[in-house]
Each structure stands twice: as C-alpha cells, then as structure tokens.
XYZ file of C-alpha atoms in Angstrom:
494
model
C -0.157 -0.027 -0.062
C 2.981 2.571 0.802
C 3.778 2.671 -2.966
C 0.194 4.086 -3.869
C 0.487 7.163 -1.311
C 1.706 10.324 -3.244
C 5.171 11.380 -2.527
C 3.561 14.900 -1.260
C 2.073 12.723 1.797
C 4.886 10.458 2.528
C 6.702 13.784 3.169
C 4.315 15.395 5.546
C 4.180 12.162 7.451
C 7.914 12.200 7.692
C 8.494 15.705 8.464
C 6.183 15.044 11.362
C 7.696 11.941 12.424
C 11.352 13.519 12.114
C 10.204 16.293 14.330
C 9.692 13.651 17.098
C 5.587 13.577 16.401
C 2.948 11.023 15.452
C 1.606 11.212 12.790
C -0.563 8.925 10.721
C -3.036 8.632 7.147
C -6.368 8.724 8.484
C -9.857 8.105 7.510
C -11.320 7.571 3.989
C -7.823 7.658 2.706
C -7.050 4.358 4.320
C -10.287 2.585 3.903
C -9.815 2.973 0.516
C -5.995 1.613 -0.072
C -7.222 -1.568 2.165
C -10.033 -1.592 -0.803
C -7.222 -1.571 -3.304
C -8.802 1.821 -4.414
C -7.544 5.694 -5.117
C -8.512 7.589 -2.587
C -9.658 10.668 -3.174
C -7.901 12.748 -1.011
C -5.191 11.683 2.181
C -6.073 13.518 5.406
C -3.463 13.337 8.126
C -3.952 13.661 11.841
C -0.935 13.987 14.715
C -0.202 14.666 18.126
C 1.644 18.346 16.810
C -0.421 21.190 18.019
C -1.598 23.192 14.327
C 0.876 26.223 15.011
C 3.821 23.877 15.481
C 2.947 21.976 12.360
C 2.450 25.285 10.526
C 6.063 26.488 11.455
C 7.489 23.054 10.556
C 6.289 23.445 7.223
C 7.276 26.964 6.682
C 10.738 26.056 7.491
C 10.426 23.877 4.320
C 9.364 26.387 1.963
C 5.848 24.729 2.263
C 2.431 27.201 1.564
C 0.376 26.315 4.874
C -3.056 27.845 5.575
C -4.381 28.100 8.738
C -6.659 29.930 11.408
C -9.550 28.349 9.672
C -12.065 29.816 11.975
C -14.155 26.845 13.232
C -12.009 24.128 11.620
C -10.711 23.491 15.266
C -6.829 22.359 15.011
C -6.718 21.676 11.564
C -4.173 23.418 9.432
C -3.369 22.916 5.466
C -0.243 22.444 3.918
C 0.191 23.187 0.160
C 2.751 20.586 -1.262
C 3.278 19.830 -5.633
C 0.035 22.185 -5.528
C -2.087 19.529 -3.600
C -4.290 20.378 -0.877
C -3.413 18.243 2.617
C -5.260 18.693 5.735
C -3.216 18.421 8.971
C -5.293 18.089 12.009
C -4.466 17.806 15.619
C -5.356 14.685 17.735
C -9.302 16.174 19.077
C -12.459 15.050 20.402
C -15.940 16.818 20.798
C -18.726 16.952 22.404
C -22.023 18.244 20.091
C -25.233 20.429 21.534
C -27.997 21.257 20.095
C -26.363 21.737 16.989
C -27.516 18.664 14.675
C -24.020 19.191 12.348
C -21.491 21.482 14.401
C -19.551 20.314 17.741
C -20.196 22.602 20.659
C -16.667 22.120 22.128
C -13.408 20.753 20.858
C -10.740 19.861 22.577
C -7.179 18.032 22.352
C -6.745 14.881 22.833
C -3.735 12.790 23.597
C -3.846 9.564 21.922
C -4.882 8.517 18.306
C -7.249 5.905 19.938
C -8.988 8.708 20.957
C -9.228 10.782 18.203
C -10.698 7.855 16.013
C -13.257 7.198 18.508
C -15.049 9.910 17.498
C -15.147 9.123 13.873
C -18.433 7.914 12.256
C -18.096 5.122 11.026
C -15.585 1.827 11.691
C -14.392 1.348 8.149
C -13.415 5.358 8.564
C -11.533 5.199 11.949
C -8.886 3.656 11.275
C -5.195 5.124 10.957
C -1.705 4.157 9.260
C 1.715 5.261 9.667
C 4.650 5.868 7.700
C 5.734 2.618 7.371
C 2.586 1.096 6.729
C 1.181 -0.304 9.988
C -2.556 -0.359 10.344
C -4.107 1.240 13.844
C -7.827 -0.285 14.294
C -9.569 -0.184 17.601
C -13.288 -0.349 16.442
C -12.773 -3.879 13.698
C -12.812 -1.428 10.868
C -11.098 -4.146 8.633
C -12.721 -7.055 9.890
C -16.164 -4.966 8.761
C -13.822 -3.939 5.318
C -14.004 -8.108 4.501
C -17.411 -8.523 5.876
C -18.365 -5.443 3.611
C -20.653 -4.214 6.016
C -21.154 -0.498 7.400
C -21.089 0.070 11.250
C -20.575 3.068 13.483
C -18.204 3.711 15.438
C -19.654 2.727 19.346
C -24.159 2.883 19.074
C -25.681 4.432 16.168
C -28.013 6.293 18.267
C -25.038 8.456 19.977
C -23.439 9.173 17.152
C -26.461 10.336 14.953
C -27.290 12.316 18.127
C -23.732 14.180 18.048
C -23.982 14.626 13.838
C -26.967 13.913 12.126
C -25.044 14.495 8.406
C -24.518 11.515 9.116
C -27.269 9.610 8.605
C -26.697 10.778 4.924
C -23.012 10.028 4.923
C -24.353 6.643 6.220
C -26.773 6.307 3.120
C -23.938 7.822 0.465
C -21.330 4.910 1.786
C -23.718 2.152 1.046
C -23.673 3.837 -2.172
C -20.455 4.019 -2.830
C -19.158 1.136 -1.278
C -22.354 -1.175 -1.792
C -22.072 -2.674 1.872
C -24.409 -3.690 3.643
C -25.513 -1.202 6.795
C -25.978 -3.189 10.164
C -26.358 -1.685 13.685
C -26.079 -3.333 17.092
C -29.753 -3.009 18.336
C -32.560 -5.022 17.052
C -34.033 -4.058 13.466
C -37.229 -3.293 12.954
C -37.982 -5.478 9.994
C -37.453 -5.543 6.418
C -38.514 -2.934 3.460
C -39.439 -3.364 0.245
C -40.752 -6.198 -2.042
C -39.491 -9.582 -1.685
C -37.382 -11.436 -3.631
C -35.899 -8.544 -5.512
C -32.900 -7.453 -5.384
C -33.429 -4.107 -3.521
C -35.093 -5.882 -1.033
C -33.881 -4.951 2.577
C -34.152 -7.857 5.173
C -32.536 -5.749 8.259
C -34.024 -1.932 8.594
C -33.300 0.715 11.335
C -34.705 3.285 12.511
C -32.998 6.748 12.419
C -32.873 9.305 14.898
C -34.792 11.879 11.383
C -35.958 14.710 14.137
C -32.287 15.976 14.377
C -32.042 16.334 10.371
C -33.804 19.566 11.143
C -30.430 21.234 12.137
C -29.266 20.639 9.220
C -28.547 23.204 6.609
C -29.986 22.462 2.974
C -26.507 22.826 1.099
C -24.684 19.802 2.932
C -27.550 17.989 2.681
C -28.583 18.004 -0.986
C -24.197 17.406 -1.661
C -24.578 14.094 0.411
C -27.580 13.043 -1.459
C -26.205 14.302 -5.116
C -23.049 12.095 -3.915
C -25.328 8.845 -3.570
C -27.178 9.567 -6.776
C -24.046 9.391 -8.700
C -22.397 6.208 -6.613
C -21.210 2.321 -7.918
C -24.437 1.252 -5.858
C -26.881 4.382 -5.666
C -29.517 2.262 -5.578
C -28.713 0.278 -2.155
C -28.098 3.723 -0.702
C -31.217 5.025 -1.576
C -33.210 1.692 -0.579
C -31.601 3.045 2.735
C -32.352 6.816 2.258
C -36.190 5.957 2.256
C -36.209 2.586 3.860
C -35.199 4.572 7.415
C -37.303 7.559 6.980
C -34.435 9.763 6.047
C -36.379 10.814 2.533
C -39.232 12.331 5.082
C -36.621 14.388 7.284
C -36.155 18.086 6.737
C -33.210 20.577 6.909
C -33.353 24.280 6.943
C -32.007 27.276 4.825
C -31.406 30.415 5.905
C -31.989 33.595 3.467
C -32.922 37.003 3.851
C -32.435 36.358 7.898
C -34.921 33.882 8.107
C -34.782 30.074 8.460
C -37.346 28.006 6.363
C -37.664 24.529 7.177
C -37.498 22.321 3.913
C -38.604 19.055 3.107
C -36.125 16.720 1.876
C -37.626 13.792 -0.697
C -41.303 12.828 1.213
C -42.828 12.402 -2.218
C -40.813 9.128 -2.555
C -42.491 7.703 0.134
C -46.143 7.361 -1.766
C -44.584 4.970 -4.611
C -43.117 2.301 -2.447
C -45.322 -0.786 -2.474
C -47.053 1.670 -5.148
C -48.545 -1.534 -7.353
C -48.355 -1.415 -11.494
C -49.841 -3.481 -13.972
C -47.823 -6.765 -14.191
C -48.896 -7.086 -17.704
C -45.605 -4.663 -18.237
C -43.603 -4.524 -14.800
C -41.958 -6.738 -12.674
C -41.586 -4.652 -9.771
C -43.701 -1.530 -8.377
C -43.174 1.919 -8.241
C -40.482 2.535 -5.902
C -38.372 -0.636 -6.852
C -39.371 0.047 -10.946
C -37.263 3.124 -10.180
C -34.472 1.763 -8.489
C -34.475 -0.951 -11.843
C -34.167 2.030 -13.901
C -31.610 4.027 -12.162
C -29.605 0.749 -12.202
C -29.677 0.713 -16.244
C -28.464 4.506 -16.373
C -25.434 6.014 -16.649
C -24.000 7.608 -13.354
C -24.637 11.051 -14.276
C -26.232 13.349 -11.864
C -28.845 14.948 -14.230
C -29.681 11.482 -15.319
C -30.587 10.143 -11.928
C -32.509 12.923 -10.949
C -34.749 12.597 -13.833
C -35.537 8.847 -13.338
C -35.649 9.230 -9.664
C -38.673 11.415 -9.449
C -40.038 10.195 -13.386
C -42.466 8.224 -11.766
C -43.581 10.504 -8.554
C -46.583 11.371 -10.479
C -48.148 7.644 -10.184
C -50.697 6.544 -8.129
C -51.686 10.349 -7.608
C -55.936 11.535 -7.812
C -56.574 12.455 -10.938
C -53.964 10.567 -12.808
C -54.612 6.407 -11.610
C -57.532 4.754 -12.737
C -58.454 0.822 -12.043
C -59.029 -0.861 -15.806
C -61.760 -3.323 -16.712
C -59.213 -6.247 -15.891
C -58.650 -4.810 -12.257
C -55.653 -3.234 -13.147
C -53.640 0.050 -12.099
C -53.226 2.341 -14.932
C -51.408 6.000 -14.526
C -52.365 7.913 -17.853
C -50.709 11.143 -17.632
C -48.407 10.868 -14.727
C -45.212 12.322 -16.946
C -46.736 15.592 -16.537
C -47.609 15.471 -13.180
C -44.155 14.109 -11.985
C -42.692 17.035 -14.347
C -44.965 19.438 -11.972
C -43.407 17.800 -8.384
C -40.911 17.373 -9.953
C -40.223 21.438 -11.090
C -41.555 22.289 -7.150
C -38.961 19.716 -5.597
C -36.078 21.141 -7.712
C -36.915 25.156 -6.555
C -37.512 23.775 -2.576
C -33.832 22.158 -2.974
C -32.573 24.906 -4.566
C -31.198 23.392 -7.606
C -29.163 25.203 -10.352
C -31.901 26.518 -12.071
C -30.830 25.233 -15.430
C -30.100 22.103 -14.261
C -33.963 21.783 -12.768
C -35.243 22.838 -16.354
C -33.920 20.321 -18.440
C -34.136 17.673 -15.506
C -37.828 18.410 -15.313
C -38.076 18.320 -19.268
C -36.458 14.688 -19.321
C -39.305 13.792 -16.663
C -42.122 15.323 -18.960
C -41.053 13.752 -22.004
C -39.902 10.379 -20.430
C -43.057 8.646 -22.330
C -43.252 10.156 -25.821
C -41.702 7.485 -27.199
C -44.327 4.867 -26.638
C -46.986 6.686 -29.276
C -43.505 6.667 -31.932
C -42.350 3.860 -31.450
C -44.406 1.745 -34.296
C -43.961 5.359 -36.189
C -42.704 4.629 -40.187
C -40.787 7.263 -41.644
C -39.462 10.230 -39.772
C -42.857 12.464 -40.064
C -43.164 12.145 -36.432
C -39.913 12.537 -35.126
C -39.754 15.778 -36.736
C -43.062 17.483 -35.948
C -41.888 16.680 -32.506
C -38.415 17.898 -32.811
C -39.744 21.330 -34.268
C -42.255 21.770 -31.266
C -39.066 21.432 -29.265
C -37.167 23.693 -31.199
C -39.803 25.917 -31.573
C -40.576 25.703 -27.635
C -38.282 28.136 -25.996
C -36.707 25.962 -23.820
C -33.602 25.488 -25.874
C -31.742 28.899 -26.612
C -29.365 26.751 -29.695
C -29.277 23.022 -31.463
C -26.390 21.971 -29.270
C -28.467 22.382 -26.052
C -31.493 20.611 -28.321
C -29.048 18.132 -29.233
C -28.119 17.553 -25.049
C -31.417 17.226 -24.161
C -32.876 14.496 -26.390
C -28.980 12.863 -26.094
C -30.192 12.222 -22.269
C -34.055 11.986 -22.803
C -32.705 8.997 -25.208
C -31.051 7.235 -22.245
C -33.877 8.145 -19.825
C -36.062 6.147 -22.277
C -33.854 3.273 -22.779
C -33.464 3.014 -18.919
C -37.091 3.253 -18.177
C -38.077 0.715 -20.574
C -35.471 -1.550 -19.692
C -36.907 -1.928 -16.246
C -39.732 -2.963 -17.665
C -40.367 -6.609 -18.699
C -39.478 -5.083 -22.327
C -35.949 -4.978 -20.831
C -36.021 -9.015 -21.194
C -36.786 -9.143 -24.934
C -34.071 -8.241 -27.230
C -35.692 -7.505 -30.325
C -37.970 -4.839 -28.458
C -35.134 -3.339 -27.145
C -32.983 -3.293 -30.404
C -36.131 -1.652 -31.616
C -35.934 1.650 -29.326
C -32.309 1.930 -29.757
C -32.632 1.965 -33.686
C -35.753 4.607 -32.995
C -33.615 6.474 -30.660
C -30.628 6.466 -32.585
C -32.838 7.824 -35.548
C -34.367 10.361 -33.346
C -30.402 11.856 -32.126
C -29.319 11.996 -35.830
C -32.672 14.626 -36.842
C -32.285 16.354 -33.639
C -28.637 17.163 -35.003
C -30.323 19.068 -38.121
C -32.905 20.817 -36.528
C -32.062 24.047 -36.071
C -33.277 25.966 -33.233
C -31.527 29.385 -33.314
C -30.821 31.408 -36.556
C -27.202 30.960 -35.106
C -27.327 27.257 -36.116
C -27.947 28.300 -39.564
C -24.758 27.370 -41.935
C -24.879 31.185 -43.246
C -24.629 34.868 -40.866
C -25.906 38.193 -41.379
C -22.329 38.868 -43.113
C -22.544 36.197 -45.291
C -25.520 38.105 -46.599
C -24.669 41.524 -46.173
C -23.291 41.341 -50.186
C -27.307 40.468 -51.114
C -29.354 42.233 -49.016
C -29.567 45.825 -46.622
C -28.396 44.976 -43.373
C -31.659 45.898 -42.075
C -33.537 43.372 -43.670
C -30.844 40.119 -42.552
C -32.690 39.624 -39.534
C -35.637 39.227 -40.989
C -33.897 36.729 -43.555
C -32.129 34.621 -41.208
C -35.913 33.932 -39.129
C -37.368 33.106 -42.741
C -34.665 30.403 -43.731
C -34.720 28.914 -40.093
C -38.391 28.562 -40.405
C -38.060 26.773 -44.193
C -35.258 24.857 -42.782
C -37.249 23.765 -39.491
C -40.444 22.486 -41.691
C -38.317 20.299 -43.920
C -38.457 22.133 -47.222
C -34.652 23.509 -46.838
C -31.365 22.068 -46.355
C -28.746 23.794 -44.195
C -26.642 24.001 -46.708
C -24.873 27.571 -47.517
C -24.676 27.347 -51.436
C -28.843 26.794 -50.884
C -29.660 29.002 -47.899
C -28.252 32.032 -50.318
C -30.193 30.950 -53.196
C -33.168 30.496 -51.168
C -32.518 34.259 -50.023
C -32.243 35.666 -53.309
C -35.436 33.180 -54.596
C -37.258 35.146 -51.607
C -35.489 38.997 -52.556
C -37.399 38.332 -56.192
C -40.425 37.421 -55.134
C -40.677 41.175 -52.968
C-alpha cells in the first residue's frame, strides 16, 4: 500500500515524525487503500499542535493555510500544488446543533481521535511505514462488507445528524450492507427482489432539522452518482430519512425544508403486471441501475414516476389493473417544485424537468413509420423556447434517450432483445434528426455577414428568421449555397 501513497503525503508524515511527533494517514484514505482503490484525498492526523505543524512546514518552504475559523486544530499544507489537511488529535462534544460540535478540545492519543469518527471503516489510521491502527474492527467490517458506526448508532447520529446521510452515501459508494448493534425493525421493500432489505433501522430523523440544505443536497448528489446508488437510496427511504427536513437561511430568515417526502407514496405502489416486474419504487431503482452514473439522468429517473398513483392520475381498468395515464405531466410538475424547494441550479432543474415530462413520448412513436412524427416533435421543441440553440436541443435528446432506454429496460420489455433493439434504433434515428434541427438563426450554415453583399443590413434579421423557419419545416437544407439561393429567390418574389 505504501507505494500507492503520494510523495507529498509521505513527505508530510516524515517531516512530523522526524520532529518527534506522531503522524498518521487517517480516515477514508486508509479505507480506500485497504480496498485497493485510489483515495480522493489524503488526510493526516498528528499529536503536533497546529502552530507547530505550521512552523515545521514553513521552515521547509511549503505553503500553509491556517486560521481556518471553526475547523479547530486543522491547518492545510499545500505541497506539489495539492492541499492536505493536517489535524491535531481532538475530541468533541455536541449540543443542539445537528452538525457542528459545541465543544472541541485536543486529546492525547490516536485512539481517542479515532473514537470520535463516524463509521468503523473510516476510523483507521496508517503510519509512514504502513502499520495499520484499527481499534474498532474496521478491517473486519471491510472484509464482511458492512457499514457500522463507531459505538452506538443513536449516539453517533445524535452527535452529528449528517452522519445519517453519510451512511446512505457510503452504502451507495461501497456497496456495503448497513448494520447496527440494536435490533432491526424488520425488512423493507418487495420480497425476492434485488432491492429488498432484510433488516431496517430507525434513524433519529428529527435531528436533521438543524442541518443546512446545502450539506444535505451534496450528500444526496454524491449518493445518486455512486456505483451502488440504489442500495443507498433504499436505506435513505427505508429509514425515513427521505421524509425528514433540513433548513435554509435566506434574507435573515430560517426556513424548514422537506427533503424528499414525495418518494414515500411510490413505495409499494402496485403497477400493471402486464408491463412491470416491480412496484413503482423498485421499478425506479431498476431504471436508475440501467442508466449511466450521471447526476442529471439520476435525478430525472428518481422522479420520473412520482406522479403515479396520484388523485386524478390513477385509474383501475376493466381488468382490475392500475393505469396512470398522463403521470409524466404530474411527475414533471412535482419535480419542478422539488427542484425549486431544494434550491437546485435553475438550468439543471429545467432540463431534468423536461426529461421527466417527455419520458413517455416514445410510446406513441414506437411503431411510427418514417420520420414525420419524429420531426414534428423536434420542431415543436425547437419552437418551444426551452432551448437556446441546436447544441442544447441535441444534448437534451441524448439524455432523454438514456432516460427512455433505462425506463423501458426496467419493465418486462427489458428482457426482450428485439424490443430493446427497436427502441435503440428509434433513439438513434431521433438523435440523428435532432442534429439537423436548428433552434436559432445562429445554427444556420450562413451568417448575417454572409448576406451583407446580397441584402441591406436592416433586412438581415428577417431573412435569417425566414431561412430558419424553412429549414425547421424541412423544405430547405441547411447548406450555405442553398440558403443563399433561397434568399435570392425570396428577394425576387418581393
């Protein structure tokens, strides 16, 4: 493992050791090295006080960032253009705040420092010679692929409520099974599916009210793009964490924010077995597993069916089976509200909502012959004002194709190769047509400058608009010579 540690990390460890101090690589880096993964960052803990760390580093000519406000006992050494956090052994005590400790103080031993950490697999340290210090069974838990808190889970979560979200995120990143020492409250989900949880636990979700929306949203985003995102999401919903709240402070006022309670009603929500293998929630997870690990796609798929089962949407057919006609529109309206509530980036939210709203459009086009219906749809979206140019339109359709294929693949159709091949062929044809659908005059193969020698400047805007409409309608190719000829003919007609 030592050969995988960066040189800059070894230099810091060796500097502190040479000065007579203990120094260890700690936390996620040790976990990842033991798993054979490349760590994202390399944090160091030491019994040297921050001012000592600073002085030693400055003497070596290294850049140091200290006086980090509430980040007690920590300074950052910048070496080889990489920032490394070096934190003095410390302990902490929490009060009413759900994430920030009320009191922090220096402690004497590495074990005391590791005891304050969240999960056993994150509570290990390694020295410069490769020795592992594991006081809480982290290595054994890595071998068993389980995620377990250091000490009682209730105490760890009462101290820092963000740890509940981190539990879901680590399950999603590592693919581990979450366990607690206290008895479980039974299983969760559909029996005999890959997503069923044999054991579930009750998180103290009332503590999340003190967390900031920004921190919560970051944890959810990380969870959604992780390799085992659906395992993390199952824990997220099963423990009630999705139904909890956090807070945001704006204009001096604190507002309580619901996180994702909209997911609750699709858990166990029956679907027509003629088309679906699972209930609505586990179908959602199945669809996410079918998709690339992209944040936009994962958010769209997470919310694509939340309109199902809603009043005015769900009906029961003559065969006694549920039907949710128009659910995509309801899902899109709900998704728009969720993105606004969670203060998501507006451009991101707009596109994700569009993906939700349009994920069923392929159904009516599946058996359509020729390109007429596809072009009509593309033209409609080009005129909608949602997209500023062809690049945005194509990007949207490329992502919509991913949503469509992931969704379709999470039904019985996903097990029928011929159907999926037809769906992929339809998708490829649609994207190819989108590439040729201009949205703005800037997408034309001709510019206003090209027309200056033909028409007065004051008419250029109108002529470009005329050309755009003709290309969109399909009666003129987007080629420079043909566009010039079209303008000349238009001028002759007056």
